[in-house]
């Protein structure tokens, strides 16, 4: 009698496991689609170009003698001294014009001493201004045509991740450097208030190349192209009805694109669908049934809701 009971139990277990396995294999081929939409927004849209680099002094230069064979009478500074523009640094025994500081800064090295003779062009000292700083960042060749002198930039310094610095583009290199088949160009950004910054610190710059107030915009993947025409799919109600509308676009960044014609603020546009397999859910139920964690899957099952993504400009 006991033997028959064990046989029946074994058959039931094998049948249950087989059913779950078959069910999981069947449901793995069933994919559900998730309808994604976004609302046409109105606000400020900004286009920014990024680049990375390091903090540098605006002024770091050798101070050179301008006369030949002059004998030095006195060296008035030492390495580490702070000087102001016009301050005397070196005097001569023949009372010729002394060598003076061209700008404010710090003397970082001195290479002469009293009694020595110098010739024109010889570097007697080096001066660096540590309070007037800039950063030189590398910008990709595809983005460099958008970068112009005078554009503003926000800066993040690795040493101070919670502080945002500001600056302005002062120079754009005419010649780039190539590596791994692509080129980058140096862009120099003067830092407005470089408090606490030190030469050599790494930096990340975000250069504002275009901006528009009261722009209509949608996520970039809402816009499709066919036969050289751009269009969006406008939905209404519960997305049961839709209409294809031809649009014209304006400025764009990595996330959003301006719509200059074709849609109105508040309209709902459809985004590309995302497919998700239900096999992982079914397999999870099967495993719980086998390890004693749950038995049969709950009735009714879960349902996929509609996801909605609303566009926002980068600084809203």
Short mmCIF file of C-alpha atoms in Angstrom, two decimals:
data_model
loop_
_atom_site.label_atom_id
_atom_site.label_comp_id
_atom_site.label_asym_id
_atom_site.label_seq_id
_atom_site.Cartn_x
_atom_site.Cartn_y
_atom_site.Cartn_z
CA UNK A 1 0.00 0.00 0.00
CA UNK A 2 2.74 2.43 0.94
CA UNK A 3 4.48 1.64 -2.33
CA UNK A 4 1.44 2.74 -4.34
CA UNK A 5 1.19 5.96 -2.35
CA UNK A 6 4.83 6.79 -3.15
CA UNK A 7 4.26 6.01 -6.82
CA UNK A 8 1.24 8.34 -6.94
CA UNK A 9 3.16 11.13 -5.16
CA UNK A 10 6.10 10.71 -7.57
CA UNK A 11 3.80 10.89 -10.60
CA UNK A 12 2.17 14.03 -9.27
CA UNK A 13 5.51 15.73 -8.57
CA UNK A 14 6.89 14.79 -11.99
CA UNK A 15 3.70 15.99 -13.66
CA UNK A 16 3.77 19.32 -11.79
CA UNK A 17 7.42 19.98 -12.64
CA UNK A 18 6.79 19.04 -16.27
CA UNK A 19 3.81 21.36 -16.43
CA UNK A 20 5.82 24.25 -15.02
CA UNK A 21 8.68 23.62 -17.42
CA UNK A 22 6.33 23.47 -20.41
CA UNK A 23 4.54 26.59 -19.27
CA UNK A 24 7.82 28.49 -18.89
CA UNK A 25 9.03 27.43 -22.35
CA UNK A 26 5.72 28.50 -23.91
CA UNK A 27 5.55 31.84 -22.17
CA UNK A 28 9.18 32.65 -23.03
CA UNK A 29 8.09 33.25 -26.61
CA UNK A 30 5.46 35.71 -25.53
CA UNK A 31 6.71 39.27 -25.38
CA UNK A 32 4.86 42.22 -24.01
CA UNK A 33 5.29 45.70 -25.39
CA UNK A 34 5.49 48.72 -23.18
CA UNK A 35 3.90 51.84 -24.62
CA UNK A 36 6.07 54.88 -23.92
CA UNK A 37 4.98 58.44 -24.39
CA UNK A 38 6.23 61.94 -23.68
CA UNK A 39 4.58 65.33 -23.46
CA UNK A 40 5.58 68.23 -25.68
CA UNK A 41 7.23 70.62 -23.24
CA UNK A 42 7.87 74.36 -23.41
CA UNK A 43 10.79 76.04 -21.69
CA UNK A 44 14.49 76.81 -21.90
CA UNK A 45 16.51 74.41 -24.04
CA UNK A 46 20.31 74.49 -23.88
CA UNK A 47 22.97 72.89 -26.05
CA UNK A 48 26.30 72.19 -24.36
CA UNK A 49 29.63 70.77 -25.47
CA UNK A 50 31.80 68.92 -22.96
CA UNK A 51 35.54 68.48 -22.64
CA UNK A 52 38.12 67.49 -20.05
CA UNK A 53 41.49 68.96 -19.21
CA UNK A 54 43.52 70.54 -16.41
CA UNK A 55 43.90 73.85 -14.58
CA UNK A 56 46.74 76.05 -15.81
CA UNK A 57 48.04 79.53 -14.97
CA UNK A 58 47.21 82.27 -17.46
CA UNK A 59 50.73 83.65 -16.95
CA UNK A 60 53.77 81.42 -16.58
CA UNK A 61 56.81 82.92 -18.27
CA UNK A 62 60.54 83.45 -18.16
CA UNK A 63 61.77 86.94 -17.30
CA UNK A 64 64.67 87.73 -19.63
CA UNK A 65 67.51 90.20 -19.76
CA UNK A 66 67.28 92.79 -22.53
CA UNK A 67 70.90 94.05 -22.57
CA UNK A 68 74.19 92.34 -23.43
CA UNK A 69 77.08 91.81 -21.01
CA UNK A 70 75.55 93.72 -18.12
CA UNK A 71 76.97 92.95 -14.69
CA UNK A 72 74.37 92.25 -12.02
CA UNK A 73 74.57 94.53 -9.02
CA UNK A 74 71.80 93.01 -6.91
CA UNK A 75 69.14 90.31 -7.13
CA UNK A 76 66.17 91.62 -5.14
CA UNK A 77 63.95 88.52 -5.11
CA UNK A 78 64.10 84.81 -4.31
CA UNK A 79 62.01 81.81 -5.30
CA UNK A 80 58.61 81.96 -3.60
CA UNK A 81 58.43 85.77 -3.41
CA UNK A 82 55.22 87.43 -4.59
CA UNK A 83 55.75 90.48 -6.78
CA UNK A 84 53.62 93.12 -8.47
CA UNK A 85 53.82 94.38 -12.03
CA UNK A 86 56.73 96.85 -12.41
CA UNK A 87 58.55 95.78 -9.26
CA UNK A 88 62.35 95.71 -9.61
CA UNK A 89 63.87 92.23 -9.65
CA UNK A 90 67.46 92.68 -10.81
CA UNK A 91 69.68 95.81 -10.90
CA UNK A 92 72.95 96.42 -12.74
CA UNK A 93 76.26 98.05 -11.77
CA UNK A 94 76.20 100.48 -14.71
CA UNK A 95 72.86 101.91 -13.59
CA UNK A 96 71.12 100.67 -16.74
CA UNK A 97 67.40 99.95 -16.55
CA UNK A 98 66.64 97.18 -14.04
CA UNK A 99 64.72 94.04 -14.90
CA UNK A 100 61.17 94.35 -13.56
CA UNK A 101 58.16 92.04 -13.14
CA UNK A 102 55.94 92.12 -16.25
CA UNK A 103 52.80 91.19 -14.27
CA UNK A 104 51.70 90.28 -10.77
CA UNK A 105 52.70 86.79 -9.69
CA UNK A 106 55.06 84.53 -7.78
CA UNK A 107 58.76 84.08 -8.54
CA UNK A 108 59.18 80.32 -8.92
CA UNK A 109 62.90 80.27 -9.72
CA UNK A 110 65.94 82.59 -9.94
CA UNK A 111 68.91 81.63 -12.11
CA UNK A 112 71.37 84.51 -11.51
CA UNK A 113 73.27 86.13 -8.64
CA UNK A 114 75.14 89.36 -7.95
CA UNK A 115 78.42 89.81 -9.88
CA UNK A 116 77.38 87.67 -12.84
CA UNK A 117 77.06 89.04 -16.34
CA UNK A 118 74.02 88.34 -18.50
CA UNK A 119 73.31 88.60 -22.20
CA UNK A 120 70.15 89.67 -23.97
CA UNK A 121 67.50 86.93 -23.93
CA UNK A 122 68.94 85.08 -20.92
CA UNK A 123 66.22 83.98 -18.45
CA UNK A 124 67.09 85.43 -15.05
CA UNK A 125 63.91 84.21 -13.32
CA UNK A 126 60.55 82.56 -13.87
CA UNK A 127 57.19 84.02 -12.80
CA UNK A 128 53.82 82.30 -12.40
CA UNK A 129 50.53 83.91 -11.44
CA UNK A 130 48.63 81.39 -9.29
CA UNK A 131 45.62 83.66 -8.75
CA UNK A 132 44.73 84.09 -12.44
CA UNK A 133 43.88 80.64 -13.75
CA UNK A 134 42.40 78.95 -16.78
CA UNK A 135 41.67 75.43 -17.94
CA UNK A 136 42.53 73.94 -21.30
CA UNK A 137 40.12 71.17 -22.29
CA UNK A 138 40.05 68.84 -25.28
CA UNK A 139 36.94 68.98 -27.47
CA UNK A 140 36.03 66.42 -30.13
CA UNK A 141 36.46 67.46 -33.75
CA UNK A 142 32.73 66.94 -34.44
CA UNK A 143 31.83 69.49 -31.76
CA UNK A 144 34.59 72.07 -32.26
CA UNK A 145 32.75 74.03 -35.04
CA UNK A 146 30.13 75.00 -32.42
CA UNK A 147 32.65 76.43 -29.95
CA UNK A 148 33.39 80.17 -30.17
CA UNK A 149 35.43 82.67 -28.19
CA UNK A 150 33.23 84.44 -25.62
CA UNK A 151 30.91 81.51 -24.87
CA UNK A 152 30.27 80.76 -21.21
CA UNK A 153 31.11 77.50 -19.49
CA UNK A 154 30.49 75.71 -16.22
CA UNK A 155 33.39 73.80 -14.71
CA UNK A 156 33.68 70.86 -12.34
CA UNK A 157 37.00 70.23 -10.63
CA UNK A 158 37.70 66.67 -9.44
CA UNK A 159 39.10 67.91 -6.13
CA UNK A 160 35.88 69.86 -5.42
CA UNK A 161 33.03 67.77 -6.90
CA UNK A 162 30.31 69.71 -5.05
CA UNK A 163 31.43 73.12 -6.34
CA UNK A 164 30.65 74.53 -9.78
CA UNK A 165 32.97 77.14 -11.24
CA UNK A 166 32.22 79.41 -14.18
CA UNK A 167 34.35 80.70 -17.01
CA UNK A 168 34.49 82.04 -20.54
CA UNK A 169 36.13 80.69 -23.70
CA UNK A 170 39.20 82.79 -24.56
CA UNK A 171 40.82 80.69 -27.29
CA UNK A 172 40.04 77.83 -29.69
CA UNK A 173 43.00 75.97 -31.22
CA UNK A 174 43.43 76.10 -34.99
CA UNK A 175 45.26 72.77 -34.98
CA UNK A 176 44.15 69.55 -33.35
CA UNK A 177 45.85 66.39 -32.18
CA UNK A 178 44.93 62.96 -33.54
CA UNK A 179 44.69 59.72 -31.59
CA UNK A 180 43.02 56.42 -32.54
CA UNK A 181 41.60 57.88 -35.73
CA UNK A 182 39.87 60.91 -34.19
CA UNK A 183 41.04 64.43 -33.44
CA UNK A 184 40.55 66.76 -30.49
CA UNK A 185 41.15 70.50 -30.22
CA UNK A 186 42.29 72.55 -27.24
CA UNK A 187 39.78 75.06 -25.92
CA UNK A 188 41.01 77.57 -23.33
CA UNK A 189 38.54 78.74 -20.68
CA UNK A 190 39.40 81.56 -18.29
CA UNK A 191 38.10 80.79 -14.77
CA UNK A 192 36.11 83.65 -13.24
CA UNK A 193 36.83 83.01 -9.58
CA UNK A 194 39.46 80.27 -9.09
CA UNK A 195 39.31 80.22 -5.30
CA UNK A 196 41.05 77.14 -3.82
CA UNK A 197 42.13 75.86 -7.24
CA UNK A 198 45.68 74.72 -7.90
CA UNK A 199 47.61 74.33 -11.12
CA UNK A 200 47.37 70.76 -12.44
CA UNK A 201 43.94 69.89 -11.02
CA UNK A 202 41.78 67.94 -13.48
CA UNK A 203 38.66 69.63 -14.81
CA UNK A 204 35.47 68.91 -16.75
CA UNK A 205 33.94 71.74 -18.77
CA UNK A 206 30.44 72.17 -20.15
CA UNK A 207 30.41 74.92 -22.78
CA UNK A 208 27.08 76.56 -23.61
CA UNK A 209 26.98 76.79 -27.41
CA UNK A 210 23.28 77.54 -27.96
CA UNK A 211 20.21 78.36 -25.91
CA UNK A 212 16.58 79.22 -26.54
CA UNK A 213 13.85 80.37 -24.17
CA UNK A 214 10.23 79.25 -24.58
CA UNK A 215 11.22 76.46 -26.95
CA UNK A 216 8.91 73.51 -27.67
CA UNK A 217 10.85 70.27 -27.31
CA UNK A 218 10.50 66.49 -27.13
CA UNK A 219 12.90 63.59 -26.49
CA UNK A 220 15.14 62.99 -29.50
CA UNK A 221 13.83 59.45 -30.03
CA UNK A 222 10.30 60.81 -30.54
CA UNK A 223 11.32 62.24 -33.92
CA UNK A 224 11.45 59.90 -36.93
CA UNK A 225 12.71 60.50 -40.48
CA UNK A 226 11.24 59.20 -43.73
CA UNK A 227 11.89 60.43 -47.27
CA UNK A 228 13.84 63.41 -45.92
CA UNK A 229 10.86 64.45 -43.80
CA UNK A 230 10.72 64.42 -40.01
CA UNK A 231 7.61 63.39 -38.14
CA UNK A 232 6.25 62.45 -34.72
CA UNK A 233 3.37 60.19 -33.75
CA UNK A 234 0.82 62.12 -31.68
CA UNK A 235 -1.47 60.02 -29.48
CA UNK A 236 -4.67 60.88 -27.65
CA UNK A 237 -6.65 59.43 -24.77
CA UNK A 238 -5.23 56.06 -23.71
CA UNK A 239 -2.99 55.91 -26.81
CA UNK A 240 -5.66 53.95 -28.67
CA UNK A 241 -5.65 56.51 -31.48
CA UNK A 242 -2.63 58.11 -33.07
CA UNK A 243 -1.76 60.52 -35.85
CA UNK A 244 1.47 61.04 -37.74
CA UNK A 245 2.46 64.71 -37.92
CA UNK A 246 5.24 66.23 -40.02
CA UNK A 247 7.48 68.52 -37.97
CA UNK A 248 10.40 70.87 -38.35
CA UNK A 249 13.22 70.83 -35.82
CA UNK A 250 15.62 73.40 -34.40
CA UNK A 251 18.41 73.14 -31.84
CA UNK A 252 19.07 69.84 -30.10
CA UNK A 253 21.18 68.32 -27.36
CA UNK A 254 21.83 64.70 -26.39
CA UNK A 255 18.37 64.30 -24.84
CA UNK A 256 15.92 66.74 -26.41
CA UNK A 257 15.20 68.36 -29.75
CA UNK A 258 13.33 71.58 -30.44
CA UNK A 259 10.16 71.39 -32.53
CA UNK A 260 9.65 74.63 -34.45
CA UNK A 261 6.58 73.56 -36.39
CA UNK A 262 4.02 70.73 -36.34
CA UNK A 263 2.98 70.20 -32.70
CA UNK A 264 1.68 72.20 -29.75
CA UNK A 265 2.61 72.32 -26.09
CA UNK A 266 0.92 69.60 -24.04
CA UNK A 267 0.40 67.14 -26.89
CA UNK A 268 1.48 63.56 -26.26
CA UNK A 269 3.97 61.95 -28.61
CA UNK A 270 4.79 58.28 -28.84
CA UNK A 271 8.29 56.94 -28.18
CA UNK A 272 9.77 53.71 -29.58
CA UNK A 273 8.39 50.60 -27.87
CA UNK A 274 10.43 48.47 -25.48
CA UNK A 275 9.96 44.68 -25.62
CA UNK A 276 10.29 42.61 -22.45
CA UNK A 277 10.08 38.81 -22.19
CA UNK A 278 7.81 37.27 -19.56
CA UNK A 279 9.94 34.13 -19.27
CA UNK A 280 11.88 35.31 -16.23
CA UNK A 281 8.65 35.81 -14.27
CA UNK A 282 7.32 32.35 -15.17
CA UNK A 283 10.63 30.69 -14.40
CA UNK A 284 10.66 32.43 -11.04
CA UNK A 285 7.27 30.94 -10.18
CA UNK A 286 8.49 27.49 -11.18
CA UNK A 287 11.58 27.72 -9.00
CA UNK A 288 9.55 28.84 -6.00
CA UNK A 289 7.21 25.92 -6.51
CA UNK A 290 10.08 23.46 -6.59
CA UNK A 291 11.92 24.77 -3.52
CA UNK A 292 8.89 25.04 -1.29
CA UNK A 293 8.79 28.86 -1.42
CA UNK A 294 5.37 29.23 -2.91
CA UNK A 295 3.48 26.56 -4.93
CA UNK A 296 1.41 27.66 -7.94
CA UNK A 297 1.67 31.21 -9.34
CA UNK A 298 -0.91 33.66 -7.99
CA UNK A 299 -4.07 34.02 -10.03
CA UNK A 300 -4.48 37.06 -12.22
CA UNK A 301 -0.76 37.71 -12.60
CA UNK A 302 0.82 41.12 -12.90
CA UNK A 303 0.16 43.48 -15.81
CA UNK A 304 2.48 45.94 -17.50
CA UNK A 305 1.39 49.54 -17.07
CA UNK A 306 1.96 52.40 -19.47
CA UNK A 307 5.21 54.25 -18.89
CA UNK A 308 5.25 57.98 -19.55
CA UNK A 309 8.38 60.03 -20.01
CA UNK A 310 8.07 63.79 -19.91
CA UNK A 311 10.82 65.86 -21.53
CA UNK A 312 12.74 68.50 -19.56
CA UNK A 313 15.58 70.72 -20.57
CA UNK A 314 18.93 70.17 -18.94
CA UNK A 315 18.68 72.93 -16.33
CA UNK A 316 15.04 72.83 -15.36
#
